[in-house]
CSV table of C-alpha atoms in Angstrom, one decimal:
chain,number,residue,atom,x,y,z
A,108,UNK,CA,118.5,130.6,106.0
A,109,UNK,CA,114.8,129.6,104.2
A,110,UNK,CA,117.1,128.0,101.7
A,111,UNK,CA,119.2,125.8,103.3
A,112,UNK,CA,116.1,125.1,105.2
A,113,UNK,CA,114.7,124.3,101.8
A,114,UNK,CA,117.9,122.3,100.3
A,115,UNK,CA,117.5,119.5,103.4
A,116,UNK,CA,113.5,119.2,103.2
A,117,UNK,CA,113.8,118.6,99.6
A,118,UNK,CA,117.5,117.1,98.9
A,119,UNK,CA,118.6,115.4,101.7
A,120,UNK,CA,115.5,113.8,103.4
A,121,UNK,CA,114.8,111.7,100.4
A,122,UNK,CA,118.2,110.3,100.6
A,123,UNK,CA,118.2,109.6,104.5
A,124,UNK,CA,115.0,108.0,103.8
A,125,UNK,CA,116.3,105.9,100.8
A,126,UNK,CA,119.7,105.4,102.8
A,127,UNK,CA,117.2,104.0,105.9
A,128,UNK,CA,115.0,102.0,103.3
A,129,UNK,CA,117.8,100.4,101.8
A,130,UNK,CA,119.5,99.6,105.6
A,131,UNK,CA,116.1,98.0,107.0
A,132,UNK,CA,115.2,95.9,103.8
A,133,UNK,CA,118.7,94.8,102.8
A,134,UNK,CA,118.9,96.3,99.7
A,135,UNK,CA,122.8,96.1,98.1
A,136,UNK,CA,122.5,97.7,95.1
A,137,UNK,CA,122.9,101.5,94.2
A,138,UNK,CA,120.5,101.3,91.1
A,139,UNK,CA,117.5,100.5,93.5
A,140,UNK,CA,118.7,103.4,96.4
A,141,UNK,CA,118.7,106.0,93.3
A,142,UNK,CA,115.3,105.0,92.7
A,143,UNK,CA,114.2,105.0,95.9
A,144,UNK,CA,115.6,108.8,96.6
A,145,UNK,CA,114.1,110.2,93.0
A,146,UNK,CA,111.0,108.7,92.8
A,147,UNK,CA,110.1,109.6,96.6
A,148,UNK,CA,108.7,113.0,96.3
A,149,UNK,CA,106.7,112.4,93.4
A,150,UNK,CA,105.0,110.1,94.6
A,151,UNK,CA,104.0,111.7,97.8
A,152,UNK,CA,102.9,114.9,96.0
A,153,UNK,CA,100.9,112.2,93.5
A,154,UNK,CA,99.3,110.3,96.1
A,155,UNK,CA,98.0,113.5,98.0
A,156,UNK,CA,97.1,115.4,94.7
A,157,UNK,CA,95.1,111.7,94.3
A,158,UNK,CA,93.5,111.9,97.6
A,159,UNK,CA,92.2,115.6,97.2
A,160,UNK,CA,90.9,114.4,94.0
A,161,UNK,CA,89.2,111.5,95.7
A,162,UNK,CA,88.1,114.3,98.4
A,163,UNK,CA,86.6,117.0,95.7
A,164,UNK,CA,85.0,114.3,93.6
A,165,UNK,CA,83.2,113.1,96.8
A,166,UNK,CA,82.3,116.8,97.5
A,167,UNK,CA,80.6,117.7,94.6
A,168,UNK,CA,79.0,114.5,94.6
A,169,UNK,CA,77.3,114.7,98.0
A,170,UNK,CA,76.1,118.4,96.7
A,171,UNK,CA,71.9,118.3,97.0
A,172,UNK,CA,70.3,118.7,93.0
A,173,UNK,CA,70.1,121.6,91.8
A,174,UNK,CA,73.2,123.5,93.6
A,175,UNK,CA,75.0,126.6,91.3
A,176,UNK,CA,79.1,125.4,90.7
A,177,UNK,CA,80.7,128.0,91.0
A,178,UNK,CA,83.9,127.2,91.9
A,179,UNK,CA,84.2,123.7,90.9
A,180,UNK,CA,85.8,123.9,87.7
A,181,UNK,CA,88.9,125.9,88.4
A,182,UNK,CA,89.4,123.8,91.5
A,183,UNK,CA,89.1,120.9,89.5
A,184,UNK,CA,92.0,121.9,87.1
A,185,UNK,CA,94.2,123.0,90.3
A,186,UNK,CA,94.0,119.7,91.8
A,187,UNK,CA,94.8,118.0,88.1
A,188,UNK,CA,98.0,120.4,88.6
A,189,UNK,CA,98.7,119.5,91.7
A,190,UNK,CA,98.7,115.9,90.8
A,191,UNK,CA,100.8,115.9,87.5
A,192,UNK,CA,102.6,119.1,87.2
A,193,UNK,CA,103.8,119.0,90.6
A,194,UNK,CA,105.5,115.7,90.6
A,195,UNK,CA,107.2,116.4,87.5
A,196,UNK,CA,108.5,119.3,88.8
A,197,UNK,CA,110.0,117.5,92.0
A,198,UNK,CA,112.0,115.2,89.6
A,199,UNK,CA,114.5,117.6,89.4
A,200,UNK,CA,115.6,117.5,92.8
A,201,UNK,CA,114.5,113.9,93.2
A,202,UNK,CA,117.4,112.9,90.7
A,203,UNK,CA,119.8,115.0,92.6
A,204,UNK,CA,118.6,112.9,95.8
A,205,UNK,CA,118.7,110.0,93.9
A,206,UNK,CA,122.7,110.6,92.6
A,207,UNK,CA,123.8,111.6,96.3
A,208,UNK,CA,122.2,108.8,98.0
A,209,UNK,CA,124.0,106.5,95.8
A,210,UNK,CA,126.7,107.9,96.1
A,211,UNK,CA,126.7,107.8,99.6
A,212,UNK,CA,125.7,104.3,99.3
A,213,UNK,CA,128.3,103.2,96.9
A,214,UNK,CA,130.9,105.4,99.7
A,215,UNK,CA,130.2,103.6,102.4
A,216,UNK,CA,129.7,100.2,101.3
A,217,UNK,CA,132.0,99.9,98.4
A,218,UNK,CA,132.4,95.7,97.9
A,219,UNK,CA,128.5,96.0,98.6
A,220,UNK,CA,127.4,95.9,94.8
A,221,UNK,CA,125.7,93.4,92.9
Protein backbone atom coordinates (compact mmCIF):
# COMPACT_ATOMS: atom_id res chain seq x y z
CA UNK A 1 0.00 0.00 0.00
CA UNK A 2 2.90 2.74 1.25
CA UNK A 3 4.47 1.76 -2.00
CA UNK A 4 2.16 2.33 -4.50
CA UNK A 5 1.49 5.32 -2.51
CA UNK A 6 5.14 6.06 -2.94
CA UNK A 7 5.36 5.03 -6.89
CA UNK A 8 2.54 7.94 -7.79
CA UNK A 9 4.12 10.79 -5.41
CA UNK A 10 7.35 10.18 -6.94
CA UNK A 11 6.75 8.64 -10.59
CA UNK A 12 3.74 9.75 -11.86
CA UNK A 13 3.17 13.39 -10.48
CA UNK A 14 6.16 14.62 -12.26
CA UNK A 15 4.78 13.45 -15.42
CA UNK A 16 1.14 14.81 -14.91
CA UNK A 17 2.91 17.92 -14.13
CA UNK A 18 5.25 17.87 -17.25
CA UNK A 19 2.14 16.45 -19.29
CA UNK A 20 0.10 19.84 -17.84
CA UNK A 21 3.22 22.09 -18.40
CA UNK A 22 3.67 21.04 -21.85
CA UNK A 23 -0.50 21.40 -22.52
CA UNK A 24 -0.62 25.09 -20.97
CA UNK A 25 2.63 26.46 -22.65
CA UNK A 26 2.35 24.73 -26.05
CA UNK A 27 5.17 22.73 -25.91
CA UNK A 28 5.30 19.96 -29.10
CA UNK A 29 8.35 18.34 -28.53
CA UNK A 30 9.08 15.10 -26.44
CA UNK A 31 12.75 16.14 -25.72
CA UNK A 32 11.61 19.23 -23.65
CA UNK A 33 8.51 17.02 -21.66
CA UNK A 34 11.40 14.46 -20.68
CA UNK A 35 13.16 17.31 -19.24
CA UNK A 36 10.56 18.76 -17.68
CA UNK A 37 9.45 15.27 -15.72
CA UNK A 38 13.38 14.43 -14.73
CA UNK A 39 14.58 17.52 -13.71
CA UNK A 40 11.32 18.35 -11.59
CA UNK A 41 12.19 16.77 -8.28
CA UNK A 42 15.60 17.87 -8.12
CA UNK A 43 14.99 20.95 -8.29
CA UNK A 44 12.35 21.14 -5.72
CA UNK A 45 14.49 19.13 -3.19
CA UNK A 46 17.52 21.86 -4.40
CA UNK A 47 15.62 24.83 -3.99
CA UNK A 48 14.33 23.83 -0.43
CA UNK A 49 17.79 22.40 0.68
CA UNK A 50 18.77 26.20 -0.69
CA UNK A 51 16.23 27.95 1.37
CA UNK A 52 17.15 26.05 4.73
CA UNK A 53 20.51 27.01 4.00
CA UNK A 54 19.48 30.58 3.45
CA UNK A 55 17.38 29.92 6.86
CA UNK A 56 20.48 28.45 9.04
CA UNK A 57 22.92 30.85 7.66
CA UNK A 58 20.54 33.66 8.82
CA UNK A 59 20.30 31.81 12.20
CA UNK A 60 23.61 31.61 13.24
CA UNK A 61 24.11 34.99 12.08
CA UNK A 62 21.51 36.73 14.22
CA UNK A 63 23.25 34.57 17.25
CA UNK A 64 24.43 37.48 20.08
CA UNK A 65 28.67 37.30 20.35
CA UNK A 66 29.92 35.09 22.30
CA UNK A 67 27.21 32.06 21.97
CA UNK A 68 28.74 28.21 22.34
CA UNK A 69 27.93 26.18 18.61
CA UNK A 70 27.07 23.32 19.42
CA UNK A 71 25.16 22.00 16.95
CA UNK A 72 25.87 24.10 14.12
CA UNK A 73 28.36 22.07 12.34
CA UNK A 74 26.67 18.82 11.86
CA UNK A 75 23.51 20.72 10.83
CA UNK A 76 25.45 22.52 8.49
CA UNK A 77 26.75 19.32 6.72
CA UNK A 78 23.04 17.85 6.81
CA UNK A 79 21.63 20.65 5.01
CA UNK A 80 24.80 20.48 2.27
CA UNK A 81 23.20 16.79 1.97
CA UNK A 82 20.08 17.69 1.70
CA UNK A 83 20.85 20.03 -0.99
CA UNK A 84 23.20 17.89 -3.30
CA UNK A 85 22.90 14.35 -2.30
CA UNK A 86 19.30 14.38 -2.35
CA UNK A 87 18.68 15.59 -5.79
CA UNK A 88 21.02 13.31 -7.26
CA UNK A 89 19.33 10.65 -5.71
CA UNK A 90 15.83 11.68 -7.11
CA UNK A 91 17.32 11.50 -10.69
CA UNK A 92 16.70 8.02 -10.69
CA UNK A 93 13.13 8.17 -10.69
CA UNK A 94 13.04 11.55 -12.31
CA UNK A 95 14.45 9.82 -15.61
CA UNK A 96 11.84 7.15 -15.22
CA UNK A 97 9.25 10.19 -15.07
CA UNK A 98 10.92 11.80 -17.67
CA UNK A 99 10.73 8.38 -20.20
CA UNK A 100 6.97 7.81 -19.35
CA UNK A 101 5.85 11.23 -19.85
CA UNK A 102 7.29 11.19 -23.20
CA UNK A 103 6.06 8.43 -23.94
CA UNK A 104 2.72 9.37 -23.08
CA UNK A 105 3.36 12.49 -24.94
CA UNK A 106 4.62 10.92 -28.08
CA UNK A 107 1.21 8.33 -27.57
CA UNK A 108 -1.10 10.73 -27.63
CA UNK A 109 0.01 13.24 -29.97
CA UNK A 110 1.89 11.21 -32.45
CA UNK A 111 2.18 13.84 -35.79
CA UNK A 112 2.86 16.37 -32.81
CA UNK A 113 6.81 16.30 -33.16
CA UNK A 114 9.15 18.76 -34.27
Amino acid sequence: MKLGLWLIVIVLVPTALALGVARLLGIRHSMWIFLIAAFSLPAIAFSGGSALLIYFLAYVKSLPPGTQHSGEGPAFFGILAIMFVLPVLLMAPGFLSGFLASHLFHRAMPGEED
